[in-house]
Structure formats: C-alpha cells, structure tokens
XYZ file of C-alpha atoms in Angstrom:
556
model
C 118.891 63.344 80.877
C 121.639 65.955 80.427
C 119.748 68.210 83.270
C 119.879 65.053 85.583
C 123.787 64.971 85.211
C 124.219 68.427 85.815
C 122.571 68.040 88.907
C 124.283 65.051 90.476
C 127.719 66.668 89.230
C 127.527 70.090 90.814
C 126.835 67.675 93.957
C 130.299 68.915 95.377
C 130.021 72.888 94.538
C 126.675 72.510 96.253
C 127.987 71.381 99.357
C 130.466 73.537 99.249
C 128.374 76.570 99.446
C 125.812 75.339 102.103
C 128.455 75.223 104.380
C 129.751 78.786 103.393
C 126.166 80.369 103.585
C 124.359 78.015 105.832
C 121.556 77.046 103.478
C 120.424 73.739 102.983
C 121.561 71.461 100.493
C 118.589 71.199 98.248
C 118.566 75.090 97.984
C 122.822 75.381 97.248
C 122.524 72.487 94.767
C 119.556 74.459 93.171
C 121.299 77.759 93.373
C 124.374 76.140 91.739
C 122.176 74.075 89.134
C 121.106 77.258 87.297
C 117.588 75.557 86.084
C 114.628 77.125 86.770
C 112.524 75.759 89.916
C 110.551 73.255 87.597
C 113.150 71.995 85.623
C 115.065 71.844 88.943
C 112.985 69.484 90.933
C 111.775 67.555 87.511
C 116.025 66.908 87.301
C 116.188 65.907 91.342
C 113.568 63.631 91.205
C 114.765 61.772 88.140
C 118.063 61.736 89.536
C 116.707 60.156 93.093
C 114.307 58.011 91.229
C 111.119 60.044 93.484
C 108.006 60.588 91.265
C 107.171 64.973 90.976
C 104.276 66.962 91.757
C 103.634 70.003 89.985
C 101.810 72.915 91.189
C 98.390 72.030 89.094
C 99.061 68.410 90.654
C 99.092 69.982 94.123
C 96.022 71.736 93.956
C 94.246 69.053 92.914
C 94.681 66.884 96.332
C 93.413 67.604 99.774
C 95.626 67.683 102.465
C 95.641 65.236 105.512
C 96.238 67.545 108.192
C 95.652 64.938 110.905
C 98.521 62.684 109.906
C 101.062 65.762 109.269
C 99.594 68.999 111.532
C 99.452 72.481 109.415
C 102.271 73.962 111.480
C 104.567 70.280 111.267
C 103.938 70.818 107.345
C 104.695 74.361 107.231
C 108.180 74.047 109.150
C 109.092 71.352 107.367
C 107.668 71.756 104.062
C 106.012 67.979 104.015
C 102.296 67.226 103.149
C 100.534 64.254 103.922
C 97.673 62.751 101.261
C 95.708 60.145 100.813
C 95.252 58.627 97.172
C 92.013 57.083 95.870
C 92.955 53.696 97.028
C 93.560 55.460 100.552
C 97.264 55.185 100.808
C 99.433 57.476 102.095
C 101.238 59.868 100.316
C 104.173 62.247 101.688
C 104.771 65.175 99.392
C 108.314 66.870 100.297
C 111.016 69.535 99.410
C 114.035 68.570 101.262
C 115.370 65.312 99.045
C 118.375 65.073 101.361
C 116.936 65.905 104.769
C 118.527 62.754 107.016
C 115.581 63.008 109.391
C 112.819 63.971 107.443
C 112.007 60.146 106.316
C 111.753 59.066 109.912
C 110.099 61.760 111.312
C 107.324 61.134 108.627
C 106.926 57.457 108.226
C 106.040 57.795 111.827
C 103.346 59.815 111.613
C 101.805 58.047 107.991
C 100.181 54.948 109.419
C 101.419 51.851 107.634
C 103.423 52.050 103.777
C 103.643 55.391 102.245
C 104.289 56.575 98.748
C 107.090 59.428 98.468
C 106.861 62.447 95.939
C 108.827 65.415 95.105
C 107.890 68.979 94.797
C 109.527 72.148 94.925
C 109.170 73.855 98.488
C 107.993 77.017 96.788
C 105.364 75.501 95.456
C 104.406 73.373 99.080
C 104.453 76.681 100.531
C 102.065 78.743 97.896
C 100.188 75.691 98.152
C 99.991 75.643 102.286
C 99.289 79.850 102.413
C 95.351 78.657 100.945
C 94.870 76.914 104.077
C 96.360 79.315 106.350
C 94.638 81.074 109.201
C 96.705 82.011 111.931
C 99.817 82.989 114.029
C 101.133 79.053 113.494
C 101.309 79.499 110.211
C 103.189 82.439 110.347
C 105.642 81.449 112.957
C 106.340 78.766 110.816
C 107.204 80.723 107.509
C 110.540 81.118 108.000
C 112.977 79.488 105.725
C 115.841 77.518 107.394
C 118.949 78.877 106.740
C 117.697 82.377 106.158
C 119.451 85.151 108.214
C 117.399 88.530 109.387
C 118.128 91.192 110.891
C 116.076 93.173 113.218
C 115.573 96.617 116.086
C 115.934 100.387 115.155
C 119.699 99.760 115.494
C 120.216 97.079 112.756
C 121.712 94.313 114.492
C 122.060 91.518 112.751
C 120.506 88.395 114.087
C 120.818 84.979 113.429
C 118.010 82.040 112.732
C 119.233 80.910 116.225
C 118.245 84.013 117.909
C 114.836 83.873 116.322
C 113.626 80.790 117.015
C 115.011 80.616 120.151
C 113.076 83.671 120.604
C 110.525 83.257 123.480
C 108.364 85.956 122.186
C 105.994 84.431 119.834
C 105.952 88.870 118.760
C 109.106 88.833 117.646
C 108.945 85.707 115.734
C 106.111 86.750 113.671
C 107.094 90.014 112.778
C 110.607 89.005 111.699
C 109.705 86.109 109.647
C 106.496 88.579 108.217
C 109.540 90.671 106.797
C 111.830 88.056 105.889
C 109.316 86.379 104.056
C 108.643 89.955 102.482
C 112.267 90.473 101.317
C 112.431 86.838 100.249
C 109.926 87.340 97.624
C 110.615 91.203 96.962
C 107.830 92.656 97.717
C 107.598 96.530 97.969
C 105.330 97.103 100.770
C 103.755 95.677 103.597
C 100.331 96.460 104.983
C 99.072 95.123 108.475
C 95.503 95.806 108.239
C 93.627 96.003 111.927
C 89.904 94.202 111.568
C 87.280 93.077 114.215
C 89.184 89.798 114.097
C 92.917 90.236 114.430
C 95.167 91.638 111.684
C 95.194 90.851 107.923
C 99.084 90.519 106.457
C 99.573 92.091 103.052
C 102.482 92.142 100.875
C 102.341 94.428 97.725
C 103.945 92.175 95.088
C 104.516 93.838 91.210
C 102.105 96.983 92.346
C 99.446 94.983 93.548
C 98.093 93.650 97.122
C 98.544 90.046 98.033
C 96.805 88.530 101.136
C 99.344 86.145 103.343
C 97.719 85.594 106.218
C 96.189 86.678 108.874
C 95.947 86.771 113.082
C 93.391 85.590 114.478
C 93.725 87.206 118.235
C 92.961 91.079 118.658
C 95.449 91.003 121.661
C 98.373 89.336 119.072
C 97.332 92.109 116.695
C 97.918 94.859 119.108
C 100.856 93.563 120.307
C 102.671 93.155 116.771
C 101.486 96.977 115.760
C 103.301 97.837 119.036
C 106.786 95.466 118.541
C 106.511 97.703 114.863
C 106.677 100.596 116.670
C 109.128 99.521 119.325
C 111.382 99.242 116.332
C 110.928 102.405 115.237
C 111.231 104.018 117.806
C 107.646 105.374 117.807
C 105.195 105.973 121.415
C 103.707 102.612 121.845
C 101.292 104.811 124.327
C 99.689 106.893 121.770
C 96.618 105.318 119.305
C 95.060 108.454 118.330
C 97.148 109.888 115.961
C 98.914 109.136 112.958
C 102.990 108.532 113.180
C 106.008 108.178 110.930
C 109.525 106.407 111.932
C 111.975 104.339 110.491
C 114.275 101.286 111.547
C 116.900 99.352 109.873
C 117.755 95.573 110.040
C 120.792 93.393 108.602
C 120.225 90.697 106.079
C 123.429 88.720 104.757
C 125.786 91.609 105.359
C 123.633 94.716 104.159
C 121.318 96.511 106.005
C 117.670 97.622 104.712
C 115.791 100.219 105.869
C 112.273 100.256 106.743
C 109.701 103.013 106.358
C 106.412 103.220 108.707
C 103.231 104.502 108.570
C 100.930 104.047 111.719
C 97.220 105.016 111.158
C 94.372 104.340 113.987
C 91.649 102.963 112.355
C 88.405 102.057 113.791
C 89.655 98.656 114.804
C 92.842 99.771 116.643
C 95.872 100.425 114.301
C 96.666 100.422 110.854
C 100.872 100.040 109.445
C 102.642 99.804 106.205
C 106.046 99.327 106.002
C 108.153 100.600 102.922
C 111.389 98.481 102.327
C 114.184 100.727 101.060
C 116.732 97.844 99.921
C 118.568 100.991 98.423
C 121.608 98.588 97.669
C 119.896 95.964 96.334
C 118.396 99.471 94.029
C 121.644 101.055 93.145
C 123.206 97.758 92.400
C 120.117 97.006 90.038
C 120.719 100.660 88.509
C 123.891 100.137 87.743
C 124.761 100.212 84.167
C 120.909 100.665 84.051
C 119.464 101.357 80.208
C 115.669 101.811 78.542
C 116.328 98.871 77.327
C 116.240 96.969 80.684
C 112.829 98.831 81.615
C 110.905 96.972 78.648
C 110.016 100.044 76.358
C 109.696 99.078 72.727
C 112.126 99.763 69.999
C 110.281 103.361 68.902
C 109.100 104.445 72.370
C 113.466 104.230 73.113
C 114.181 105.689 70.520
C 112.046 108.846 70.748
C 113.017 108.892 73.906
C 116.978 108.331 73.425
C 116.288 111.650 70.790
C 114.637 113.599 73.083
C 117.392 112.660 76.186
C 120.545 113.798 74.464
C 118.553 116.878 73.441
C 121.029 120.005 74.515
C 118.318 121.640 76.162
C 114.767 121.859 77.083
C 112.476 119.858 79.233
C 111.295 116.004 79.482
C 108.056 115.615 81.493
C 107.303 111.649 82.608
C 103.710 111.652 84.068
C 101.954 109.007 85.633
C 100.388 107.604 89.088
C 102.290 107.231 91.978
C 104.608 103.602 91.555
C 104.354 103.733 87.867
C 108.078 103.869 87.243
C 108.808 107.677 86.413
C 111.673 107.808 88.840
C 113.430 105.007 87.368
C 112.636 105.906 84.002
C 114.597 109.317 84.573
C 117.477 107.806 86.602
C 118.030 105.349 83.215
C 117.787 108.362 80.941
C 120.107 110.171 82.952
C 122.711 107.153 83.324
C 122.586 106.966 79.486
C 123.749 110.630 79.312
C 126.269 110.767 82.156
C 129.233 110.787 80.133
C 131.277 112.816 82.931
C 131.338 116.028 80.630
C 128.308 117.684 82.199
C 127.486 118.306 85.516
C 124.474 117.000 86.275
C 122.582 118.027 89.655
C 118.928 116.081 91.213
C 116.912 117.145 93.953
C 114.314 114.886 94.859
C 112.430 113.550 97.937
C 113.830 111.377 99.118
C 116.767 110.226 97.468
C 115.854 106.965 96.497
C 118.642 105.482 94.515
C 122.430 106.361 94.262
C 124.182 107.803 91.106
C 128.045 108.083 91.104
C 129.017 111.454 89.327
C 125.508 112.834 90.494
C 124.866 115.486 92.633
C 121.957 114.572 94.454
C 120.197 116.507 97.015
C 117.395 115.909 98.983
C 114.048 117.919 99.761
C 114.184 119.072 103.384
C 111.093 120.971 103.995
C 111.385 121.007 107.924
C 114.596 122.940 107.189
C 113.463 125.232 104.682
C 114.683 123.263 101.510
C 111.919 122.772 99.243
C 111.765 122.078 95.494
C 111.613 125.773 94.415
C 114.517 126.991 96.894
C 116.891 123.888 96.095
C 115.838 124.464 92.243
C 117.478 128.157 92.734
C 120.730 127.057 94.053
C 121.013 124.390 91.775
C 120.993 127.347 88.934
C 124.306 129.125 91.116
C 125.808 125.875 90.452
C 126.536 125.749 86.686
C 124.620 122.284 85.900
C 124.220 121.398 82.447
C 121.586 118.966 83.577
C 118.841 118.984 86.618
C 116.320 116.375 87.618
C 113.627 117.524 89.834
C 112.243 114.926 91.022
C 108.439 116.461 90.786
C 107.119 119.659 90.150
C 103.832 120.438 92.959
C 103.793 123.645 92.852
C 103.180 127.181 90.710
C 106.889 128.178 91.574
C 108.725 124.948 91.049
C 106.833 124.958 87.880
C 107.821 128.328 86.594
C 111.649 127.942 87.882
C 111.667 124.780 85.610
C 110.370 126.139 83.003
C 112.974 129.135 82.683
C 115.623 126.718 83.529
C 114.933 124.932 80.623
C 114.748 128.176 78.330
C 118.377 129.131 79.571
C 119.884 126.389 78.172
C 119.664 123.265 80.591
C 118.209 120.162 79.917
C 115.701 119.720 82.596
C 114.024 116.324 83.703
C 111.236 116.073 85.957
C 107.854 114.281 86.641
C 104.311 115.489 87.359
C 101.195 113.647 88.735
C 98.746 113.491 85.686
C 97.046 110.653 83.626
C 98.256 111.084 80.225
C 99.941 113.143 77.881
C 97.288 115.349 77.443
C 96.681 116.290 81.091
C 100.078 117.774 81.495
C 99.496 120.277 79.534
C 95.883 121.269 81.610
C 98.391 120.890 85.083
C 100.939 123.338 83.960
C 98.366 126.153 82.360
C 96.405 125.527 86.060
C 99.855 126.681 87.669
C 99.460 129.389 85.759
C 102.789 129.165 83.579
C 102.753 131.392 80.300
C 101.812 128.940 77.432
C 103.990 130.350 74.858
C 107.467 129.512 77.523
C 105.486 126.234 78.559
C 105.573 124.775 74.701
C 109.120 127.000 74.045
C 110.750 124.476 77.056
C 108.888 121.297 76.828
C 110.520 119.002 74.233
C 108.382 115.852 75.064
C 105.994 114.097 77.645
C 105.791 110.262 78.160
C 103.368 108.981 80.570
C 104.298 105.268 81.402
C 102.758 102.515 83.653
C 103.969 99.209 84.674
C 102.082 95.873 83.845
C 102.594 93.097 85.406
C 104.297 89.816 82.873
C 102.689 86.253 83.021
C 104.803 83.966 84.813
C 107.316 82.069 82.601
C 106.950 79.246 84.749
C 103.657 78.822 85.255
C 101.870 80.889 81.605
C 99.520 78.838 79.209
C 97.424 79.402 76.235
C 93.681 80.637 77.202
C 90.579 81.989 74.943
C 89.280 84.900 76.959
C 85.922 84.599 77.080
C 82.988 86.868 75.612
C 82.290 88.734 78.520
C 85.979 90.112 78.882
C 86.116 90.319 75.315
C 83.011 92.949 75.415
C 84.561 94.443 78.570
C 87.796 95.262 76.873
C 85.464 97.171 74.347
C 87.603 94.149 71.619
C 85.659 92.386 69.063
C 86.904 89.388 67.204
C 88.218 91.118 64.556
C 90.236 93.395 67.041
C 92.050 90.179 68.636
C 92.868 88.405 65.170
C 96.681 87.115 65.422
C 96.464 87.416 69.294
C 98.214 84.658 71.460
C 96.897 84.799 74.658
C 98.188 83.488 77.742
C 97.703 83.904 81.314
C 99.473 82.327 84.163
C 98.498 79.445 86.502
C 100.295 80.112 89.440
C 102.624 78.420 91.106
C 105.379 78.495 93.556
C 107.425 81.245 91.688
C 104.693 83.596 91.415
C 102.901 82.719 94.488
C 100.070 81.993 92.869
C 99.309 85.147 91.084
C 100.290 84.053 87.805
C 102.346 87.179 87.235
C 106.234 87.681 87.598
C 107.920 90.952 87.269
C 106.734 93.705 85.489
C 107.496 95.730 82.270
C 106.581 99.872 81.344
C 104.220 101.117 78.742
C 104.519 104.114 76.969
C 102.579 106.995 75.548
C 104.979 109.556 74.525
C 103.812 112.745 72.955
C 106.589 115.295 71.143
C 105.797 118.294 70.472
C 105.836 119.699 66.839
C 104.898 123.433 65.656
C 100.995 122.372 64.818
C 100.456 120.934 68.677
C 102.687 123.801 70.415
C 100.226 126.875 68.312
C 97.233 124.720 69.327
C 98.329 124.926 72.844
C 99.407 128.647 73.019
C 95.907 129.581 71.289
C 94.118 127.072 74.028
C 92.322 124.539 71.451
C 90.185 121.917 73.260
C 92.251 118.840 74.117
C 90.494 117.295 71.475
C 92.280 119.307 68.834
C 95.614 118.439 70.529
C 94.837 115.123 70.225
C 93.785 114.742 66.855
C 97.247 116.683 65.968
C 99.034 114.403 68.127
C 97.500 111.504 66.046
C 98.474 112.226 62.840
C 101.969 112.665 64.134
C 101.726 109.017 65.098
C 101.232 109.297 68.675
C 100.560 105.769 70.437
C 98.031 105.586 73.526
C 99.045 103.739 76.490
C 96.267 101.659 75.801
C 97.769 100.458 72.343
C 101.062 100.084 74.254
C 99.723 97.544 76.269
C 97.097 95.921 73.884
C 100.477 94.688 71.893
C 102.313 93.618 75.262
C 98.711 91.076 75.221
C 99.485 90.524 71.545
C 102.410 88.599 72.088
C 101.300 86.426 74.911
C 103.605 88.289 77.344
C 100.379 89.651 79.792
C 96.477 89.280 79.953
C 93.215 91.385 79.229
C 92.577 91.261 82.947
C 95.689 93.265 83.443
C 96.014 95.979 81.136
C 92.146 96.742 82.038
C 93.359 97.291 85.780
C 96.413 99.318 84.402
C 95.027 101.645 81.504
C 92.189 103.548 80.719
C 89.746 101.802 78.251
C 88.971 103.791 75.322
C-alpha cells in the first residue's frame, strides 16, 4: 500500500520532469518513483484500480494481431487478446495516454477488459513475433532524442519520424534502441534473405530482428556508410570509419567495420559512449568490478607494490582494461606520475598521462614505451604487450624500479608464462619483474527481476563434470526473462579471478623450465584458485547458472 502512495504523490515531480525532458508521463513518474519496473507497474495498477500482467503472464497468451496490427501494437505498446470465454482483452503501458482508450475500444469489437503491463515487457514480448522493417520502424520510444550523420547533429523525434526515408528511420531507431538498452556492439549480418540485426548485450549476441528485403538491406549497409563517411561504391573490400551522433546533450561515437560477405555486406558498429565510461570510472574501485574479498586483496597487495610488473590476461572483452584503469585509480594519489599508452584510449583519467598507439605515424608500443622511460614515470600502463620488443622493454622497466601494468592475450595464468619465454625474454628477468598474473573473465548475473529457484537437470549436471555431492549447499537460480533483461534472463555482469603470485618455489621452477604441470602443482599448494572455482561459487550463491560459467570457463 505504501508503494501505491508513493506513486500517486510524486504525481506532481513527475509532471514536472516530462515537461523538462519530453518523456511521457508514465516513464517520469517511474523515473521519479525509484521502484523497480515490477514493483512499478504492480504500484500503478493498484493505484488506477487496472488488473497487471507479468512477463510469465504475457507469454502465456496469443496475440490478436487482427484486432490491433503488429506495427499499431509496436508504436503504441498495446496488445489485443482474447480470453477463454472470447472476450477482448487490451494489454497496455501508457496508464495516462488520453487517446489510447479510444483509439483501442475502436478497434476491440464490443466490451473489452483492460490490463496493465510494463512497456518493457510488451516490447520483449512483441520482438518474438517480429519479422520485418515495420517492426523496426516502430521501435522507437516516444520521447527519446537521437542524434545522427558523421557530423553529430543532434536530431529530434520530430525529424525522425517525419523522416520520409524509411533508411533513415530504421537505422536510427536500430541505434537508439541499442544505446537504450546498452549494448556494446551491433552486428548487421547480410543473408540470402535481407539482414539479421544483432545487438551484443553483457558479451553475448542477441537477435532483434531482421529485414526481410535484400534491396532494404543494401540500402541500410550503404546509409551506415554514408555516415561514416566511407565509398558507398566499393563492395569488395573491407573498410573502417567512424561517425558521431548527439543523444540528450552528449555525443557518442561510433566505430565501423564493413566486411563483403558472400551475401553482399557485413557491419558492426562499436559504441564508444566514452562519457557515459569515464563518468562510470570515476571514483572507480575493485570493489565495484565484483572480485571477492581475497582476489582484492591480493590484488590491492600486489598494486601498491613499489615496483615490478602486474600481468591481467584474458580474451578479448573480458575486462582487463578496466581492471587496470581501477587499480590504477586506487593508486593515483597525485605523488607519482603515472604515464599509459594504449590503443586506443578508451577511457579518461584526470592526473594521467595517456597516450595513444599511432602506428601509421610511427608510434607503436615499443617506441612510445621508450619515451615514456625519458619521462620520469613512477608508474606505466601498457595497454598490451604483442610483441618480442614491447615485451623485453617492459620487462627492464619493471627491473629499474617502475611499477609496470599491462595485459597479454593468453588463457590462464599458466600460459603467460609459455607467451613471454616464446618472445624470447630471459626467464631469470621475466620471474625477477613479474610480481603477479590474474586472468579474469566476466559472467553474466541472473536478472534480479526476473531469477527463480531451478534443479539443473542430470544431463548439465554430468556436463559440468559436478556430481551431487559437488553441488551440496548450492542455490540455484536462473532467470526467466522479462522486460528488463530482454528476455535473456541475465542483467549485468561481474569478473572472475584466477590470480597467481609468484613465490621463490614457482619463480626456480620457471627459470629451470619445469613442465607447467610442476608450476601448477606449486601454485596449488600456495592456494591458488582456478577461474573455474571462481565462478563455481558465483553459481553457489544463486547469483548465475551452470549454463553460463560452462560458456565462460574452461571445464576441468
């Protein structure tokens, strides 16, 4: 009941800021609410007196698209049913939309029953049924604000739907809808048939739709490259380009990758919200990143080291970058000087030098790594180490009294060591410099909206190489899916650790070149955890699945 009075009394805060940002009032009064989307709409309705549909509940009907057409439903986030008794039912989003009732009671033939759900959820629910351009055209929001061209003009909702070009409508709403849930990447994927949409959401690939016309297909890899600035005339070749659009007063840039493909043209677009980044980095901590108590506190020991080096390994989008930018934030105290060079320069630091790879012009990892040494740092990043003499400048840098951090492409702990001896560094100044290695991977966290107890079955059980004694004391949980998580079941995404420090048993076994296996016995009885056990304890406490950790670590 208290929930229902908060609502209804932040009624005139609400309006107040739709008519500052332009949103409607169901999304200000749930902005200004602070509830979570379910406890949100379970408040409205109560407070309006309109029964509420869950996600589960959702799924569960089929939709009448003759009485409400996909596209109608999609632009106004309104679903038509029909109950078991064959009466109409409107499902709808916008409680306080003054035209919505009309509009729909004269489409439902004769009484209809009115429920609430949340239009998150009446969207996730509406992207299983969709199968073309309308679809698409009809993602975007109201209220939302994009910005588009290689120039970064900002452009209004106006502009876009007034927008003759149904081109330019689908591309901007494909990458407002991709900000809107933060998604990292996004892949248009050419095939005999049109174009597949793809967002990459928490590391992984979601489908969102798809165009069903080769011509539309062509015609949206072209309006990409329009953008960035990229010849629309060539197909044979790969290209790379950029543009930049405004959203809300900030602009975003955009990376692309063109790649001909059998079907016609492949692109992925990076989004480089480096504001949105920096302002998430400020103040950022290993706490923040999800690390457990010991993993951050070997780590915090072997950060504030005074010199030596700290190796973070792991695949490419596994977190290594922002691992080192949150170890070096903890340690900028503004009595060191403290120099990166990376490519590119993803985030911002203030009291950071940071300088960026530029290989056309000659500045490469090794030759920046030199300079850096002329410019009395006490600390360096390097953002990754690819080659013999990047490897062996690091390496002395670290003997002569800096505290070096850096990453390297490598599975585990234990394969750093093979990458390094490869490059042909001396083993006896490898294990001198290196203080301590932590590989790390991210795994995506069950939903907190949408998570429920489960029993994983036998089969995943075996899989996961687990028997029942292994999973004794588990609680395991997995999420539905729902409007919050688009239906994944996962939301956000936490780092596992497998950190290996080196003590005078494992640094003689590596200078006399024992078999890994040696190293890794010695690293065991110093009480070195595997990723895998990491990640087995994250599924311990109900806070990801099996399914998950199987995709993300090695099983052993």
């Amino acid at each position: 009941m208290s929930s229902v009075i908060d609502v209804l009394a932040r009624m005139p805060q609400a309006r107040d800021l739709s008519r500052q940002n332009g949103h409607r009032l169901v999304e200000a009064l749930e902005e200004v609410s602070g509830l979570a989307a379910n406890e949100f709409v379970a408040a409205l309705g109560a407070a309006l007196r309109y029964p509420v549909l869950t996600m589960e509940e959702l799924y569960q009907l089929v939709p009448d698209f003759e009485t409400i057409g996909f596209s109608e439903a999609s632009q106004r986030e309104c679903l038509a049913f029909r109950d078991a008794q064959g009466t109409c039912v409107i499902v709808f989003a916008d409680a306080f939309s003054e035209n919505l009732p009309i509009w729909a009671q004269g489409r439902a033939p004769g009484a209809a029953r009115w429920c609430l759900a949340h239009h998150a959820d009446i969207a996730v629910y509406l992207s299983r049924y969709e199968e073309g351009l309308k679809a698409l055209d009809a993602a975007l929001p109201s209220g939302a604000a994009i910005g588009g061209g290689a120039r970064g003009e900002e452009l209004s909702l106006v502009s876009i739907t007034e927008s003759t070009s149904p081109v330019v409508k689908l591309v901007h709403s494909t990458l407002y809808d991709a900000l809107k849930a933060e998604a990292s990447d996004i892949h248009l994927e050419t095939t005999a048939a049109g174009l597949t949409i793809k967002y990459r959401l928490d590391g992984v690939l979601v489908q969102i739709g798809s165009v069903g016309e080769t011509a539309m297909a062509s015609q949206m890899i072209s309006r990409i490259k329009v953008m960035s600035e990229l010849d629309i005339s060539e197909r044979r070749v790969p290209q790379d380009g950029r543009f930049r659009v405004g959203l809300r007063g900030r602009d975003i840039d955009f990376r692309v990758s063109i790649m001909p493909s059998i079907h016609g043209e492949d692109a992925v677009i990076r989004i480089l919200d480096k504001q949105a980044l920096t302002d998430h980095l400020r103040g950022l901590r290993l706490d923040y990143l999800g690390f457990d108590a010991q993993s951050i506190a070997e780590m915090r020991q072997a950060f504030h080291a005074p010199y030596g080096m700290i190796l973070v390994t792991g695949p490419t989008g596994s977190g290594k970058t922002t691992t080192l930018y949150a170890a070096i934030s903890e340690v900028n105290n503004g009595q060191d000087k403290i120099i990166t060079i990376e490519d590119p320069v993803e985030y911002q630091l203030s009291g950071v030098l940071q300088i960026p790879v530029n290989e056309k012009k000659g500045l490469t990892f090794a030759r920046g790594l030199r300079s850096i040494l002329r410019h009395d740092p006490d600390k360096i990043m390097v953002g990754e180490i690819r080659d013999p003499e990047t490897a062996q400048i690091a390496v002395q840098s670290a003997l002569t009294g800096h505290l070096v951090f850096t990453t390297v492409h490598a599975n585990n702990v234990f394969d750093v060591i093979g990458r390094f001896l490869n490059m042909e560094v001396d083993p006896y100044s490898f294990v001198s410099a290196l203080n301590v290695v932590l590989a790390q991977r991210l795994v995506r966290l069950n939903c907190p909206q949408c998570t429920a107890p489960y029993e994983p079955s036998a089969e995943l059980l075996a899989e996961s190489h687990l028997s029942l004694e292994d999973v004794a004391g588990m609680q395991f949980a997995q999420g539905r899916g729902c409007g919050a998580c688009r239906g994944t079941g996962y939301k956000g995404r936490k780092a596992v650790s497998e950190i290996l420090t080196l003590d005078d048993e494992i640094r003689e076994l590596i200078v006399s070149r024992a078999p890994i296996r040696h190293v890794k016995e010695a690293a065991r009885r110093a009480g070195t955890r595997y990723l895998r056990e990491s990640a087995l304890e994250l599924v311990r406490r109900g806070e990801t699945t099996l399914q998950e950790i199987n995709r993300v670590t090695a099983i052993v």
